[in-house]
Amino acid sequence: MIKSRSMSKKFISSFILFIVIPFIVTSVVVNKLYEGVLVSHYNEKTHQNMEQLSMDIELELRRIYLNVAKVSNENELLPLVNSWYEEKDSVKKLEISTKIESKLDYLFAYQGMINSIVFYSKNGQIFKYKDPLYKNDSDVKDSSLYKDSIKNKDKVFSINNFSSSDDVNANGIDFLVGISPEYSWYNTATEFIYCEIKTEALNSIYSRFTNDSVGKMIIADPKGKIVISPDKSLLGKDVSQVDYLKDINNKDNNSYQYNYKKDTKYISKYTSEKSGWTVINIIDEKALTKDTTNIMKILFAIFVVFNLFFILYCKTFFKDILKPIKELIKKMKGIKDGRLDEITNINTNLEEINELGSNYNKMINDIKNLIVERDLKERERSKEEMKVLQAQINPHFIYNTLNVIKLMAMISKAESIRKVTDSFMKLLSATFRSESTFITVREELEYLDNYADIMKVRFGDDFNLVVKVEEEVRNLYIIKLILQPIVENAIVHGINEIDGEKNIIIAGYVSEENLIFEVEDNGRGITDEEIERIFTSKEKSNTSFNHIGIKNIESRIRLNCGQGYGIKIESEKNKFTKVKLILPILMKKES
């Protein structure tokens, strides 16, 4: 049984199901899709920026390396440095030192990237252009920068800082550059040139790409040490020492998502194939999707306000609907108690509700009129029943007269006359008895036996009537005198016109919740056109005992049992005719 709900609850649940939930689901899905597109576009743009930044860094490093190489190849500078090593006179040594500094000032006049340059001779003498930031000269010779340069003459090498000079990055030096020039006619003593490069050059390039960025960029050298970072605490650290960057070199993709604590970070990297320097971009998911989150908040706020106004409107709207409907329901419940009260006038601006109330009032008036009309018809029917009782005098007179004939036949010992008269009296009794439309199958078969006895006298005892009905079927109920007209048709129009053995077989059984009776004869048969004419002809048949034809039998079945029941006829010319009755299974008489 379907559970009923009030109209308002059903509307609210429908509103939530078809409006609220789809809006929320659609908003979340669209937001996720837009975030995916946003992340994809951001990664694409970030990759382009990192690639360009890496190229600019390469150019700047190449320029720095060229300037350092220019110092080692300067044929005027190195002879001055060599003469400074050899000069013993302090005054002349100072003059040579001034010339060296002037020359270096000229070489790097407008660049401002050199913090200091230190020349090391093979004899252990050191000339310093500006003050270097390292503490001990021995730190330089112990560094990999010095060792790699000595092994590879005229090749520029760079490192971030010395392991013993933790204050280098703190003082703004991002990397150190060194070169060991070949000995020649202009370089007879300089073994190693050490340069400290300021960060301004790289920072200016870095700032061009980070001013408009929502994330942060980190630059690491080929050894994985962080050179530039907006987070100063990361400077000088290896990327493997940072939690969210420790696996960056193990990732197959250049862009990936990392769940860091309670936050999600999108990390992208680009490593230059030429220089080996790596640019890393890091952005928090919240920062990237901040705009979409704000848009979603605005949309939800608008949706909530819209729903509030809609609910207020619905409250007013349903007030005009529910109040008159409840009044109508109250009046309709009174009908069960016999109160046929008209509904009061409905004052609403809804045309349909007004029409509903008017139709209800009209229905009540119609019911009252029908009740009056029914009472009149009941009184008329009572009068007609009296007339019927009076009309039964003649059938009873016939019945009593036949009974006298039967007694006279018995006295005269005319058994055939008695038998026919007795059968005819039983058949008349069934015909005139009007207490019920339905009788048992057993009674119907008894009447059929009486009818068959009369027909055998009339047509001669030359046909067989075979009844195949099980005992449990005989106890069911069937429409009175429904089989007799069919048997009569089988005798008069079927087997009566053939020679040889004449058989009529009556079978009764239960199939698929229906009571089935089949009356089959081996007579002359009928064509399909004749079968169709039987059911479509508008002429009444007068061939049966009660002037009831096949079409009238089907009408009786459908009138008393319903449209799902009736008659089917199968026949083959000169072979057989089978009439099939489809009836309901009735265990007792109809009400």
XYZ file of C-alpha atoms in Angstrom:
591
model
C 0.000 0.000 0.000
C 1.360 3.414 -0.985
C 2.000 5.635 2.007
C 0.170 8.947 1.652
C 1.702 12.321 2.505
C 0.332 15.829 2.793
C 0.588 18.130 -0.209
C 2.891 20.598 1.572
C 5.328 17.865 2.682
C 5.350 16.365 -0.779
C 6.021 19.777 -2.322
C 8.871 20.466 0.102
C 10.445 17.038 -0.526
C 10.019 17.512 -4.290
C 11.558 20.985 -4.082
C 14.557 19.592 -2.199
C 14.846 16.607 -4.557
C 14.472 18.441 -7.863
C 15.780 21.952 -7.066
C 18.054 22.063 -4.019
C 19.960 18.802 -4.482
C 20.483 19.235 -8.265
C 21.689 22.828 -7.671
C 24.159 21.750 -5.009
C 25.389 18.757 -7.025
C 25.652 20.831 -10.212
C 27.459 23.638 -8.400
C 29.951 21.261 -6.814
C 30.576 19.409 -10.093
C 30.943 22.635 -12.104
C 33.213 24.064 -9.414
C 35.406 20.953 -9.492
C 35.527 20.999 -13.294
C 36.371 24.704 -13.296
C 39.046 24.151 -10.666
C 40.505 21.391 -12.844
C 40.565 23.724 -15.858
C 42.007 26.499 -13.690
C 44.774 24.231 -12.384
C 45.518 23.001 -15.906
C 45.732 26.551 -17.294
C 47.784 27.667 -14.305
C 50.232 24.786 -14.745
C 50.541 25.569 -18.435
C 51.184 29.250 -17.782
C 53.546 28.437 -14.910
C 55.513 26.047 -17.107
C 55.964 28.775 -19.721
C 57.091 31.256 -17.058
C 59.513 28.771 -15.518
C 60.928 27.922 -18.923
C 61.433 31.611 -19.722
C 62.891 32.270 -16.273
C 65.287 29.376 -16.705
C 66.387 30.730 -20.093
C 66.970 34.223 -18.619
C 68.971 32.711 -15.761
C 71.048 30.778 -18.256
C 71.764 33.981 -20.178
C 72.678 35.812 -16.981
C 74.939 32.965 -15.828
C 76.556 32.867 -19.254
C 77.170 36.610 -19.029
C 78.677 36.189 -15.541
C 80.856 33.308 -16.691
C 81.990 35.327 -19.716
C 82.938 38.280 -17.481
C 84.871 36.000 -15.160
C 86.545 34.366 -18.164
C 87.311 37.863 -19.475
C 89.247 38.583 -16.265
C 91.385 35.469 -16.742
C 92.044 36.293 -20.403
C 92.773 40.001 -19.971
C 96.354 40.395 -21.309
C 96.842 43.727 -19.492
C 95.282 42.785 -16.148
C 97.115 39.548 -15.348
C 100.629 41.018 -16.074
C 99.817 43.769 -13.556
C 98.719 41.154 -11.019
C 101.887 39.102 -11.683
C 104.057 42.209 -11.218
C 102.215 42.932 -7.953
C 103.194 39.456 -6.720
C 106.896 40.108 -7.529
C 107.164 43.750 -6.423
C 108.928 44.241 -3.089
C 108.709 47.999 -2.840
C 105.564 48.932 -0.955
C 105.094 52.238 -2.776
C 105.314 50.652 -6.203
C 103.182 47.784 -4.959
C 100.516 50.319 -4.017
C 100.747 51.958 -7.443
C 100.329 48.592 -9.162
C 97.378 47.779 -6.859
C 95.717 51.067 -7.860
C 96.145 50.247 -11.542
C 94.643 46.759 -11.043
C 91.617 48.165 -9.229
C 91.146 50.832 -11.919
C 91.270 48.176 -14.588
C 88.674 46.031 -12.777
C 86.529 49.077 -12.127
C 86.592 49.756 -15.839
C 85.692 46.134 -16.731
C 82.722 46.021 -14.324
C 81.831 49.706 -14.266
C 78.078 49.414 -14.965
C 77.316 45.886 -13.952
C 77.476 46.027 -10.184
C 77.356 42.264 -9.880
C 80.863 41.722 -8.460
C 81.181 41.761 -4.684
C 84.888 40.906 -4.740
C 87.617 39.290 -6.860
C 90.594 37.474 -5.322
C 93.716 36.432 -7.276
C 95.767 33.507 -5.872
C 99.374 33.017 -7.030
C 101.095 29.686 -7.144
C 103.525 31.029 -4.573
C 100.780 31.685 -2.038
C 100.397 35.448 -2.557
C 96.829 36.853 -2.675
C 95.508 40.051 -4.252
C 92.013 41.083 -3.190
C 89.782 43.406 -5.206
C 87.282 44.631 -2.635
C 86.801 42.719 0.590
C 85.544 39.129 0.249
C 82.984 37.734 2.678
C 84.757 34.515 3.590
C 86.640 34.341 6.879
C 89.760 32.353 5.997
C 91.757 32.098 2.748
C 92.252 28.430 3.481
C 88.499 27.864 3.071
C 88.817 28.754 -0.603
C 91.611 26.271 -1.265
C 89.723 23.562 0.621
C 86.584 24.057 -1.502
C 85.476 21.997 -4.484
C 85.459 25.243 -6.491
C 89.233 25.558 -6.157
C 89.935 21.877 -6.734
C 87.732 21.577 -9.832
C 89.186 24.755 -11.341
C 92.813 23.636 -10.835
C 92.041 20.342 -12.586
C 90.272 22.043 -15.516
C 92.226 25.072 -16.719
C 90.340 28.015 -18.267
C 86.934 26.506 -17.335
C 84.521 28.484 -15.155
C 83.056 26.697 -12.097
C 80.558 27.892 -9.528
C 79.181 26.848 -6.141
C 76.730 28.376 -3.723
C 78.885 28.731 -0.649
C 81.633 27.066 1.358
C 80.577 24.498 3.909
C 82.470 26.441 6.555
C 80.975 29.811 5.570
C 77.370 29.627 6.753
C 77.096 33.391 6.690
C 77.587 33.713 2.927
C 73.904 33.404 2.010
C 72.941 35.484 4.981
C 75.003 38.337 3.485
C 73.301 38.150 0.110
C 75.793 36.062 -1.883
C 74.003 33.381 -3.880
C 76.950 31.717 -5.564
C 80.718 31.845 -5.998
C 82.605 31.556 -9.295
C 86.176 30.442 -9.917
C 88.583 29.874 -12.814
C 92.186 28.697 -13.123
C 93.867 30.487 -16.085
C 96.523 28.779 -18.195
C 100.101 29.947 -17.625
C 101.321 32.093 -20.555
C 103.509 35.061 -21.363
C 100.988 37.395 -19.716
C 100.138 35.019 -16.840
C 103.200 33.612 -15.185
C 102.048 33.348 -11.560
C 98.205 33.561 -11.110
C 96.958 30.084 -10.232
C 93.284 30.752 -9.374
C 90.788 33.613 -9.651
C 87.929 33.666 -7.149
C 84.785 35.835 -7.620
C 81.871 36.546 -5.331
C 78.731 37.341 -7.354
C 75.984 39.527 -5.903
C 72.338 38.463 -6.075
C 70.917 41.608 -7.618
C 71.296 40.361 -11.197
C 69.387 37.126 -10.625
C 66.887 38.750 -8.269
C 65.905 41.301 -10.899
C 65.172 38.467 -13.334
C 63.353 36.504 -10.618
C 61.161 39.436 -9.621
C 59.880 39.918 -13.189
C 58.199 36.488 -13.020
C 57.033 36.522 -9.401
C 55.372 39.903 -8.950
C 52.090 38.746 -10.538
C 52.302 35.099 -9.440
C 49.875 33.632 -6.890
C 52.431 31.006 -5.891
C 56.076 31.167 -4.968
C 59.090 30.256 -7.099
C 62.277 28.643 -5.886
C 65.525 28.432 -7.876
C 68.006 25.634 -7.159
C 71.477 25.128 -8.608
C 72.542 21.917 -10.412
C 73.464 20.326 -7.043
C 69.944 20.878 -5.688
C 70.765 23.743 -3.312
C 68.229 26.528 -3.102
C 69.721 29.783 -4.408
C 66.698 32.083 -4.567
C 63.494 31.810 -2.517
C 60.955 34.245 -1.062
C 61.241 32.182 2.111
C 64.701 33.150 3.410
C 64.792 30.129 5.723
C 65.121 27.893 2.643
C 68.227 29.622 1.236
C 71.237 27.324 1.153
C 69.175 24.211 1.907
C 69.006 21.208 -0.352
C 65.556 20.598 -1.881
C 65.572 17.146 -0.283
C 65.567 18.859 3.139
C 62.173 20.477 2.452
C 59.213 18.192 3.275
C 57.065 18.983 0.268
C 60.064 18.989 -2.132
C 62.011 15.931 -0.982
C 60.474 13.657 -3.633
C 60.507 16.180 -6.480
C 63.375 14.461 -8.306
C 61.587 11.091 -8.096
C 58.435 12.323 -9.845
C 57.928 11.318 -13.456
C 55.778 14.342 -14.229
C 56.914 17.948 -14.050
C 53.638 18.856 -12.303
C 52.067 16.967 -9.423
C 49.831 17.368 -6.397
C 51.189 17.035 -2.869
C 49.097 16.732 0.284
C 51.075 18.594 2.891
C 49.637 18.402 6.407
C 46.069 19.723 6.003
C 46.811 21.645 2.826
C 47.145 20.587 -0.789
C 49.980 22.050 -2.835
C 50.457 22.048 -6.599
C 54.157 21.755 -7.425
C 55.738 22.317 -10.837
C 59.392 22.107 -11.821
C 61.513 22.878 -14.847
C 65.174 21.851 -15.119
C 67.404 23.400 -17.773
C 69.152 20.783 -19.847
C 72.105 23.127 -20.444
C 72.798 24.666 -17.049
C 71.126 22.058 -14.808
C 69.474 24.808 -12.760
C 65.915 24.016 -11.602
C 62.982 26.402 -11.250
C 60.277 25.193 -8.844
C 56.833 26.756 -8.470
C 54.675 26.043 -5.415
C 51.094 27.175 -4.870
C 48.518 26.288 -2.239
C 45.218 24.952 -3.527
C 43.347 27.495 -1.415
C 45.246 30.377 -2.998
C 44.702 29.015 -6.511
C 40.979 28.373 -6.045
C 40.303 31.443 -3.914
C 38.307 33.164 -6.661
C 36.174 30.108 -7.415
C 35.545 29.595 -3.705
C 34.382 33.204 -3.373
C 32.127 32.794 -6.416
C 30.610 29.629 -4.900
C 29.967 31.466 -1.631
C 28.220 34.275 -3.500
C 26.144 31.784 -5.525
C 25.081 29.906 -2.397
C 24.196 33.168 -0.665
C 22.047 34.196 -3.656
C 20.463 30.712 -3.720
C 19.624 30.880 0.006
C 18.056 34.338 -0.374
C 16.113 33.145 -3.424
C 14.844 30.111 -1.470
C 13.716 32.293 1.427
C 11.660 34.498 -0.890
C 10.331 31.408 -2.676
C 9.309 29.772 0.620
C 7.486 32.947 1.690
C 5.665 32.995 -1.641
C 4.784 29.276 -1.369
C 3.448 29.791 2.136
C 0.990 32.390 0.806
C 0.237 30.347 -2.302
C -0.494 27.118 -0.415
C -2.641 28.946 2.084
C -5.058 29.658 -0.775
C -4.968 25.966 -1.763
C -4.765 23.936 1.429
C -7.406 25.760 3.472
C -10.262 25.174 0.981
C -9.057 21.622 0.272
C -9.081 20.783 3.993
C -12.616 22.149 4.238
C -13.598 20.036 1.235
C -12.048 16.910 2.828
C -13.985 17.599 6.040
C -17.250 17.808 4.120
C -16.454 14.634 2.139
C -15.787 12.697 5.350
C -19.305 13.710 6.459
C -20.723 11.937 3.394
C -19.779 8.581 4.978
C -22.006 9.469 7.909
C -24.861 10.374 5.583
C -24.455 14.156 5.813
C -24.807 15.657 2.354
C -23.849 19.208 3.220
C -22.748 21.645 0.558
C -19.337 23.259 0.986
C -19.321 26.887 1.999
C -18.311 29.466 -0.550
C -14.581 29.426 -1.248
C -13.040 32.881 -1.385
C -9.739 32.437 -3.217
C -8.081 33.955 -6.256
C -7.343 30.525 -7.738
C -9.796 29.622 -10.474
C -9.218 25.857 -10.181
C -10.033 25.790 -6.432
C -13.198 27.818 -6.986
C -14.230 25.412 -9.749
C -13.497 22.431 -7.468
C -15.827 23.822 -4.796
C -18.549 24.531 -7.350
C -18.292 21.011 -8.795
C -18.473 19.520 -5.307
C -21.638 21.460 -4.555
C -23.100 20.321 -7.875
C -22.166 16.698 -7.090
C -23.947 16.907 -3.711
C -27.079 18.262 -5.392
C -26.907 15.508 -8.018
C -26.574 12.855 -5.310
C -29.609 14.236 -3.522
C -31.596 14.165 -6.765
C -30.428 10.584 -7.470
C -31.546 9.490 -4.011
C -35.000 10.924 -4.649
C -35.054 9.285 -8.090
C -33.937 5.959 -6.604
C -36.752 6.037 -4.059
C -39.232 6.643 -6.868
C -37.813 3.746 -8.887
C -37.930 1.447 -5.852
C -41.595 2.171 -5.487
C -42.161 1.577 -9.204
C -40.235 -1.712 -9.023
C -42.398 -2.887 -6.151
C -45.429 -2.288 -8.347
C -43.817 -4.226 -11.219
C -42.992 -7.146 -8.917
C -46.641 -7.403 -8.012
C -47.481 -7.553 -11.696
C -44.893 -10.322 -12.222
C -46.370 -12.340 -9.357
C -49.725 -11.993 -10.970
C -48.281 -13.059 -14.369
C -46.864 -16.254 -12.848
C -50.373 -17.685 -12.610
C -50.248 -18.846 -16.254
C -46.819 -20.683 -16.022
C -48.001 -22.351 -12.823
C -51.216 -23.391 -14.549
C -49.115 -24.987 -17.357
C -46.919 -26.686 -14.781
C -49.925 -28.081 -12.877
C -51.589 -29.262 -16.095
C -48.396 -31.121 -17.108
C -48.318 -32.690 -13.670
C -51.873 -34.062 -14.245
C -50.722 -35.463 -17.649
C -47.777 -37.100 -15.926
C -50.084 -38.788 -13.363
C -52.401 -39.998 -16.116
C -49.391 -41.427 -18.044
C -48.274 -43.263 -14.935
C -51.782 -44.723 -14.454
C -51.886 -45.728 -18.109
C -48.339 -47.099 -17.820
C -47.172 -44.947 -20.774
C -43.548 -44.683 -19.559
C -42.244 -42.612 -22.497
C -44.976 -40.009 -22.056
C -44.258 -39.847 -18.316
C -40.544 -39.531 -18.896
C -40.884 -36.701 -21.422
C -43.439 -34.913 -19.296
C -41.257 -35.195 -16.204
C -38.205 -33.848 -18.048
C -40.236 -30.999 -19.515
C -41.611 -30.098 -16.071
C -38.098 -29.940 -14.588
C -36.930 -27.767 -17.448
C -39.947 -25.473 -17.013
C -39.221 -25.303 -13.282
C -35.651 -24.130 -13.963
C -36.884 -21.601 -16.517
C -39.539 -20.032 -14.350
C -37.584 -20.048 -11.117
C -36.165 -16.529 -10.670
C -34.646 -16.494 -7.201
C -31.045 -16.447 -8.498
C -29.089 -15.952 -11.710
C -26.468 -18.517 -10.636
C -26.874 -22.220 -9.867
C -24.358 -25.010 -9.258
C -22.745 -26.790 -12.165
C -24.365 -29.970 -10.850
C -27.863 -28.452 -11.193
C -27.050 -27.075 -14.651
C -25.951 -30.537 -15.827
C -29.169 -32.072 -14.420
C -31.283 -29.596 -16.416
C -29.137 -30.410 -19.457
C -29.876 -34.138 -18.993
C -33.609 -33.373 -18.891
C -33.320 -31.304 -22.045
C -31.324 -34.086 -23.790
C -34.045 -36.627 -22.904
C -36.699 -34.447 -24.592
C -34.481 -33.918 -27.688
C -33.834 -37.660 -28.004
C -37.589 -38.246 -28.125
C -37.957 -35.477 -30.681
C -35.046 -36.423 -33.002
C -34.783 -40.078 -32.144
C -32.367 -41.668 -29.769
C -29.486 -41.417 -32.262
C -26.922 -39.083 -30.591
C -24.639 -39.447 -27.609
C -24.211 -36.736 -24.953
C -20.937 -37.287 -23.075
C -20.269 -35.190 -19.952
C -16.640 -34.949 -18.708
C -16.795 -32.749 -15.624
C -14.814 -33.482 -12.443
C -16.572 -33.636 -9.074
C -14.943 -30.486 -7.656
C -16.073 -28.519 -10.712
C -19.675 -29.668 -10.193
C -19.739 -27.826 -6.851
C -18.860 -24.463 -8.441
C -21.494 -21.946 -9.523
C -22.452 -21.050 -13.091
C -25.034 -18.846 -14.846
C -28.369 -20.683 -15.007
C -29.261 -22.390 -18.327
C -26.054 -21.229 -20.034
C -25.165 -24.622 -21.594
C -28.625 -25.628 -22.915
C -28.763 -23.155 -25.866
C -25.298 -24.278 -27.023
C -26.268 -27.974 -26.871
C -29.468 -27.157 -28.765
C -27.435 -25.460 -31.536
C -25.157 -28.517 -31.664
C -28.164 -30.833 -32.109
C -30.297 -28.761 -34.484
C -27.580 -27.161 -36.650
C -24.724 -29.626 -36.212
C -25.212 -33.367 -35.797
C -28.820 -33.456 -37.044
C -27.664 -32.953 -40.634
C -25.003 -35.732 -40.755
C -25.123 -39.500 -41.074
C -23.325 -41.948 -38.863
C -22.366 -41.664 -35.230
C -23.407 -38.377 -33.635
C -21.548 -37.204 -30.525
C -21.736 -34.152 -28.304
C -18.978 -33.904 -25.685
C -19.206 -31.479 -22.756
C -15.963 -30.868 -20.814
C -15.607 -28.686 -17.735
C -12.322 -27.828 -15.989
C -10.388 -25.058 -14.213
C -7.525 -23.362 -16.086
C -5.514 -20.235 -15.203
C -7.998 -19.072 -12.560
C -10.945 -19.462 -14.964
C -13.781 -21.990 -15.228
C -13.773 -23.404 -18.767
C -16.628 -25.307 -20.467
C -16.234 -26.777 -23.946
C -19.182 -28.087 -25.998
C -17.867 -29.973 -29.019
C -19.860 -31.828 -31.702
C -18.804 -33.811 -34.775
C -21.448 -32.163 -36.970
C -21.271 -30.310 -40.275
C -19.199 -27.403 -38.892
C -19.345 -23.737 -39.854
C -17.072 -21.320 -41.723
C -15.101 -18.393 -40.281
C -17.523 -15.997 -41.989
C -20.462 -17.674 -40.252
C -18.663 -17.452 -36.891
C -18.052 -13.748 -37.399
C -21.687 -13.243 -38.406
C -22.896 -14.939 -35.199
C -21.140 -12.282 -33.054
C -21.769 -9.256 -35.279
C -25.372 -9.824 -36.428
C -27.911 -7.515 -34.799
C -30.823 -9.931 -35.394
C -32.092 -11.869 -32.388
C -31.899 -15.655 -32.512
C -35.085 -17.626 -31.768
C -33.630 -21.112 -32.145
C -33.008 -21.991 -28.506
C -35.384 -23.169 -25.785
C -35.424 -19.735 -24.124
C -35.059 -17.790 -27.373
C -31.454 -17.059 -26.441
C -28.785 -17.216 -29.159
C -24.977 -17.453 -28.923
C -24.583 -13.678 -29.001
C -27.134 -13.311 -26.198
C -25.281 -15.927 -24.132
C -22.054 -13.903 -24.460
C -23.971 -10.789 -23.405
C -25.291 -12.609 -20.302
C -21.770 -13.741 -19.403
C -20.257 -10.257 -19.718
C -23.198 -8.631 -17.970
C -22.978 -10.953 -14.947
C -19.239 -11.741 -14.888
C -17.385 -8.871 -16.565
C -15.775 -7.954 -19.891
C -12.871 -10.373 -19.415
C -15.132 -13.389 -19.936
C -17.157 -14.684 -22.900
C -17.326 -17.241 -25.738
C -14.854 -18.494 -28.341
C -15.811 -20.718 -31.292
C -13.551 -23.066 -33.253
C -14.834 -25.038 -36.225
C -13.758 -26.887 -39.331
C -16.215 -27.514 -42.116
C -17.685 -31.084 -42.115
C -15.528 -32.080 -39.139
C -16.356 -30.416 -35.836
C -17.526 -27.312 -33.969
C -16.218 -26.426 -30.483
C -17.822 -23.667 -28.380
C -15.634 -22.560 -25.465
C -17.127 -20.683 -22.494
C -14.704 -18.695 -20.302
C -16.239 -18.038 -16.857
C -15.025 -16.942 -13.418
C -14.505 -19.462 -10.623
C -17.403 -18.864 -8.207
C -17.542 -20.715 -4.897
C -20.941 -19.259 -3.929
C -23.910 -17.440 -5.424
C -23.595 -13.834 -6.482
C -24.639 -11.155 -4.030
